[in-house]
Tab-separated table of C-alpha atoms and ligand atoms in Angstrom:
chain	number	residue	atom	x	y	z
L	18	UNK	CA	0.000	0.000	0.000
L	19	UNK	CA	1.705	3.837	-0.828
L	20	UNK	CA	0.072	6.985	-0.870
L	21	UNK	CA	-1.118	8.347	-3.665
L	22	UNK	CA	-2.026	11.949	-3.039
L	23	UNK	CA	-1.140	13.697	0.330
L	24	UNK	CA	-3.069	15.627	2.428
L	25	UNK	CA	-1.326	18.659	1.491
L	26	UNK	CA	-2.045	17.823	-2.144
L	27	UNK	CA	-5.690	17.265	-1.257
L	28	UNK	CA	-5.564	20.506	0.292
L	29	UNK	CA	-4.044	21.824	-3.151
L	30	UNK	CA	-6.276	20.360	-5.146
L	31	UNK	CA	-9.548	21.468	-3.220
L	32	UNK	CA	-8.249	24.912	-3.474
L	33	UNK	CA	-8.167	24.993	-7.149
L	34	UNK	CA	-11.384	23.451	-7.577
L	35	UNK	CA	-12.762	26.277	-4.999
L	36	UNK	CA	-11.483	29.053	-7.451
L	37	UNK	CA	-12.416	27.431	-10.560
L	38	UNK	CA	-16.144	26.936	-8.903
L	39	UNK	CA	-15.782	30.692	-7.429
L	40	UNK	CA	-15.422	31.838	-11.000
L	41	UNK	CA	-18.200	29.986	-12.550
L	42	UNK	CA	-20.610	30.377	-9.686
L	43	UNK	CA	-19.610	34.195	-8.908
L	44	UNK	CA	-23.481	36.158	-8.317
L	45	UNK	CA	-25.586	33.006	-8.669
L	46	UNK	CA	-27.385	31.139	-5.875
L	47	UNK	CA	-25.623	27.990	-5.490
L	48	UNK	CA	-26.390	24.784	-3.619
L	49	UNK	CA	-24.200	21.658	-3.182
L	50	UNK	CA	-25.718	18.199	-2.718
L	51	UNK	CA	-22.986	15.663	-1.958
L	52	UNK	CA	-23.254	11.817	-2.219
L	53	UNK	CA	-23.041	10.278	1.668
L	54	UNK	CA	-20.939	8.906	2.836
L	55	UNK	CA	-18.135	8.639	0.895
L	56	UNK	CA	-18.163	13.455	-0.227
L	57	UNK	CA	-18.377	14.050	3.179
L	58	UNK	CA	-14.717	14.780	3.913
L	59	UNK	CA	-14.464	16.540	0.684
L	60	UNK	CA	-17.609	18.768	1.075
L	61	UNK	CA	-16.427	19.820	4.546
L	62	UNK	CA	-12.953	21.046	3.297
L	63	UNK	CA	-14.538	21.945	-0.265
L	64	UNK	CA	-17.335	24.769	1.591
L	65	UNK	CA	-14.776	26.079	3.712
L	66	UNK	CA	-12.453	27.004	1.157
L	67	UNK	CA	-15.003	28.499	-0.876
L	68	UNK	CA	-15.036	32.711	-0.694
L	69	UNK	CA	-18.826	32.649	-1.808
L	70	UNK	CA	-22.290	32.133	-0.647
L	71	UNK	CA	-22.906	28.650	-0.593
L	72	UNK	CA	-25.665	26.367	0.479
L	73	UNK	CA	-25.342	22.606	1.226
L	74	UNK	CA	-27.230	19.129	1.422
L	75	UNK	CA	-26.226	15.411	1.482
L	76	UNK	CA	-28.030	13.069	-0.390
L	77	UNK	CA	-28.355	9.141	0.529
L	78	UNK	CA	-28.177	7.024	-2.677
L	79	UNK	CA	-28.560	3.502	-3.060
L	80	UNK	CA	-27.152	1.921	-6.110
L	81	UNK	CA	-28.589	-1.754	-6.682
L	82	UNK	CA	-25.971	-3.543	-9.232
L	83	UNK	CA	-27.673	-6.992	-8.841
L	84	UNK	CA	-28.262	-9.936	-11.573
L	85	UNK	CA	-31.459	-8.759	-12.974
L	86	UNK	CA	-30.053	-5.629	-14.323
L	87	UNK	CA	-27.982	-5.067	-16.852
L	88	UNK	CA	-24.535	-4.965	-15.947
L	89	UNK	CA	-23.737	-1.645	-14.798
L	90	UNK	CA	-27.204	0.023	-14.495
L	91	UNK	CA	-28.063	1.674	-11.535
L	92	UNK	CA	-30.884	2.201	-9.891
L	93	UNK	CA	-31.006	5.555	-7.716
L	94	UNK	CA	-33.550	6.075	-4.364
L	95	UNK	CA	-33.632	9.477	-3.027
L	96	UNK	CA	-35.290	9.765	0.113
L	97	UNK	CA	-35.723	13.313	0.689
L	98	UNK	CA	-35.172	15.928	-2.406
L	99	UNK	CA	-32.894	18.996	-1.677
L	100	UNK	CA	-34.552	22.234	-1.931
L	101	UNK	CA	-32.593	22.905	-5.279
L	102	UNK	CA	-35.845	24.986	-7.309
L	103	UNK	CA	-33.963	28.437	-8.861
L	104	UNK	CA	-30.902	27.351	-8.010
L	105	UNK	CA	-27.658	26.605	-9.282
L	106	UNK	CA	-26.805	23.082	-8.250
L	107	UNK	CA	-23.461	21.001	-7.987
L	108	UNK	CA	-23.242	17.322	-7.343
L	109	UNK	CA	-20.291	16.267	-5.247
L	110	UNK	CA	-19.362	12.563	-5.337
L	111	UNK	CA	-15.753	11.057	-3.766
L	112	UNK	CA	-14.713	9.256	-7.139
L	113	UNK	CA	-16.351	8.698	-10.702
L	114	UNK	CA	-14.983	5.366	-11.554
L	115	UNK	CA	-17.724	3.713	-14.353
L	116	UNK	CA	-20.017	7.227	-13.974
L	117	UNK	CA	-23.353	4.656	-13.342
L	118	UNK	CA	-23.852	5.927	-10.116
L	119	UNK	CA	-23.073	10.066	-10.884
L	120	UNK	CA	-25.043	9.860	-14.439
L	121	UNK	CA	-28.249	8.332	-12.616
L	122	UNK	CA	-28.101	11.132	-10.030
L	123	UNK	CA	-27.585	13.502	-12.311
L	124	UNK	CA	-31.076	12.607	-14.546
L	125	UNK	CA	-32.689	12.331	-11.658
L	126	UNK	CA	-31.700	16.076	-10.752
L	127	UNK	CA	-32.941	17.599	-14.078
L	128	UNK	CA	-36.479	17.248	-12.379
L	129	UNK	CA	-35.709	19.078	-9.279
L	130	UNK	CA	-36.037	22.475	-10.436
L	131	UNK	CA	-32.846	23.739	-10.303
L	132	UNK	CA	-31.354	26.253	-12.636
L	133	UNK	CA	-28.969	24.301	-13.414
L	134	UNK	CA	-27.018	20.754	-12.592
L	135	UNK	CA	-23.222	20.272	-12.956
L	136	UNK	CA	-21.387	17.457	-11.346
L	137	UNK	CA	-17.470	17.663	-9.265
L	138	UNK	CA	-16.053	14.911	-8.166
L	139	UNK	CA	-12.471	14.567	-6.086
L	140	UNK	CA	-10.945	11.230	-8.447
L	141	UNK	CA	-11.834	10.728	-11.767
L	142	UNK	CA	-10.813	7.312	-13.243
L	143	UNK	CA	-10.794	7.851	-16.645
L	144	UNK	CA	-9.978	4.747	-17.707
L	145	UNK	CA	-13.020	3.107	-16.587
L	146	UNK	CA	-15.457	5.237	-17.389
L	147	UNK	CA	-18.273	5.043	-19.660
L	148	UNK	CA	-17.532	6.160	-23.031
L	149	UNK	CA	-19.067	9.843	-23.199
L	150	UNK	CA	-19.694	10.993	-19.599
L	151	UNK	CA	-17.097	12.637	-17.844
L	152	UNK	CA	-17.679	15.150	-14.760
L	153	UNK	CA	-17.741	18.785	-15.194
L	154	UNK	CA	-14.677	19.141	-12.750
L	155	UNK	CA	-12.385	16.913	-10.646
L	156	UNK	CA	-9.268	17.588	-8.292
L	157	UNK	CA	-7.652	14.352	-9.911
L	158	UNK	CA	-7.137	11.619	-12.182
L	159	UNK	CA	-6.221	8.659	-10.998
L	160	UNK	CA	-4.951	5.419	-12.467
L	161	UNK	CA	-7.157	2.448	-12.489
L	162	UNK	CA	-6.333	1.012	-8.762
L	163	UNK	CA	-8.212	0.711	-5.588
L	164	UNK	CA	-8.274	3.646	-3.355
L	165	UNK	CA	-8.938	4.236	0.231
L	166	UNK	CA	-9.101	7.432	2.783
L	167	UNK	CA	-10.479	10.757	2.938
L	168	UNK	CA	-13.718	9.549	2.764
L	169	UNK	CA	-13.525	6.652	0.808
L	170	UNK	CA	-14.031	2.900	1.979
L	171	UNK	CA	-13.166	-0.844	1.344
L	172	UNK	CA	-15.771	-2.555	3.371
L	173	UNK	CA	-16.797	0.681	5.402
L	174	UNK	CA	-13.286	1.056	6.511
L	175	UNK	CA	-10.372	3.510	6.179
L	176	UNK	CA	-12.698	6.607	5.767
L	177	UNK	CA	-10.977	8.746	8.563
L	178	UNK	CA	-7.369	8.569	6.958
L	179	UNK	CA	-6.697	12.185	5.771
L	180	UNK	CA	-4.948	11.157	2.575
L	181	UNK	CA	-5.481	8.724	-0.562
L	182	UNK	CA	-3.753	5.107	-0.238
L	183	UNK	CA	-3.553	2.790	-2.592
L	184	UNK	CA	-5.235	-0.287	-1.478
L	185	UNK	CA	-3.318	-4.161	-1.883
L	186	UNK	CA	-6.872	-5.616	-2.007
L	187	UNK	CA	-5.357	-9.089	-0.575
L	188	UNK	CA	-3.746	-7.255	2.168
L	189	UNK	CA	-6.779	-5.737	3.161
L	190	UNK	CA	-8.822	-9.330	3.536
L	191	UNK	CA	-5.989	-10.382	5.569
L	192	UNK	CA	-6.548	-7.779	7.852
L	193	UNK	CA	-10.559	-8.654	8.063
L	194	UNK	CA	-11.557	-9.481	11.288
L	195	UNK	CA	-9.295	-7.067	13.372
L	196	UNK	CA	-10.429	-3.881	11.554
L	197	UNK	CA	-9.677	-1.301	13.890
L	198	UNK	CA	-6.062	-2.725	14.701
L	199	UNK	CA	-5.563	-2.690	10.840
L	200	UNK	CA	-6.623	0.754	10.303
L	201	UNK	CA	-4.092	2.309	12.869
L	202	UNK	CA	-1.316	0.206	11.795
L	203	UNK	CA	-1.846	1.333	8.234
L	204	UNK	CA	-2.524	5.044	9.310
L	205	UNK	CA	0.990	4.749	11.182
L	206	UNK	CA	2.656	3.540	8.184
L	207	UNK	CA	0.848	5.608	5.255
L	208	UNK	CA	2.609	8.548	7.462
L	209	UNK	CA	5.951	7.937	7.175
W	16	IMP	P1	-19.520	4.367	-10.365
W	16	IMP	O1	-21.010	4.413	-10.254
W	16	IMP	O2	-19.048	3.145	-11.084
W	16	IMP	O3	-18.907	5.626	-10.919
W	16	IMP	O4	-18.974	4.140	-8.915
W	16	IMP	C1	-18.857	5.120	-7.999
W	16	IMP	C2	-18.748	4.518	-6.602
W	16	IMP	O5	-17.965	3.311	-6.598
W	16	IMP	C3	-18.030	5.469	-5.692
W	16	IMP	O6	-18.914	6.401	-5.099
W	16	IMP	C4	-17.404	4.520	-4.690
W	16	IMP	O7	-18.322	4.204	-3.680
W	16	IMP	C5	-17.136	3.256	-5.462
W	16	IMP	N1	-15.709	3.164	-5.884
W	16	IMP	C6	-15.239	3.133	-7.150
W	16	IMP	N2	-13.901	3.038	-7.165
W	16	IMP	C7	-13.506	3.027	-5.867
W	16	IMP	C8	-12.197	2.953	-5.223
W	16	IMP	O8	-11.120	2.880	-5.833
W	16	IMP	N3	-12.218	2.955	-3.859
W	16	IMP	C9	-13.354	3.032	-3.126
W	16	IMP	N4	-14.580	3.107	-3.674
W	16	IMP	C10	-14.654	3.098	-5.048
W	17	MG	MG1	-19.057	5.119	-2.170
């Protein structure tokens, strides 16, 4: 397992998304509606940085991949629908890797009333994606590997780590069963 991007490039990287959005959304009434769990890190340190009127929401998504669907559809429940109507709004997901999950979302948002719907996302897989979607911004592309930290989980864990690790899936079943343990001891070693 190795880092791939630091938290001071995270940092970095949320910073120039901030500007890019603080450009584009300058004067306009904007709301954010990030993807739990996984955007929750990101929105956090995303609104912060951001030097204009913003509103927020989280939205609960549950993507159903199972055997009677084709391979790769998704099918998207929204349990409450953000109060988006004359607004500008900006989906925030943790990492586009096919673009099932962000794409459904993202139709489903075209009847919410907003004024518009654009979608960021912190890691952007390119390589896996669907031919002809791509997010409207992204702090990174990554390579096709598995990724944990800041947010982002293999089996609900490594969330809290403040940085992006490459994950040795094998490694990580090995470690099943003793989760916690395994978290700190990779959290001591991804900071060397
Ligand atoms: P998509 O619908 O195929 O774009 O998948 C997006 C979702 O897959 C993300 O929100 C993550 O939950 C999950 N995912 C994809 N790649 C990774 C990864 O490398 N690490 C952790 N979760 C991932
Ligand atoms: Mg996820």
């Amino acid at each position: 397992m190795r880092t791939l991007i630091s938290t001071e490039e995270l940092r970095t990287g949320i910073a120039g998304l901030a500007r890019r959005l603080e450009a584009h959304y300058q004067g306009q009434p904007l709301t954010i509606v990030a993807l739990l769990n996984g955007s929750l890190l990101f929105l956090a340190d995303l609104v912060r940085e951001l030097r204009i009127p913003v509103e927020y929401d989280t939205l609960r998504v549950s993507a159903y991949r199972g055997e009677a669907t084709t391979a790769g559809e998704v099918r998207v429940e929204v349990g409450q629908v953000p109060a988006v109507r004359g607004r500008h709004l900006l989906l925030l997901d943790d990492i586009l890797d096919t673009g099932a999950t962000l794409q459904a979302v993202g139709q489903l948002a075209l009847g919410w009333g907003a004024l518009s719907v654009r979608t960021a996302v912190l890691l952007w897989k390119p390589d896996r994606t669907r031919a002809g979607f791509r997010p409207d911004d992204y702090v990174r592309q990554i390579p096709d590997v598995f990724v944990v930290g800041y947010g982002l989980d293999y089996n609900l864990q490594y969330r809290q780590l403040p940085q992006i690790v490459e994950l040795d899936l094998s490694a990580a079943e090995a470690g099943q069963g003793r989760s916690e343990e395994h978290t700190s001891e990779l959290q001591s070693r991804v900071d060397i």
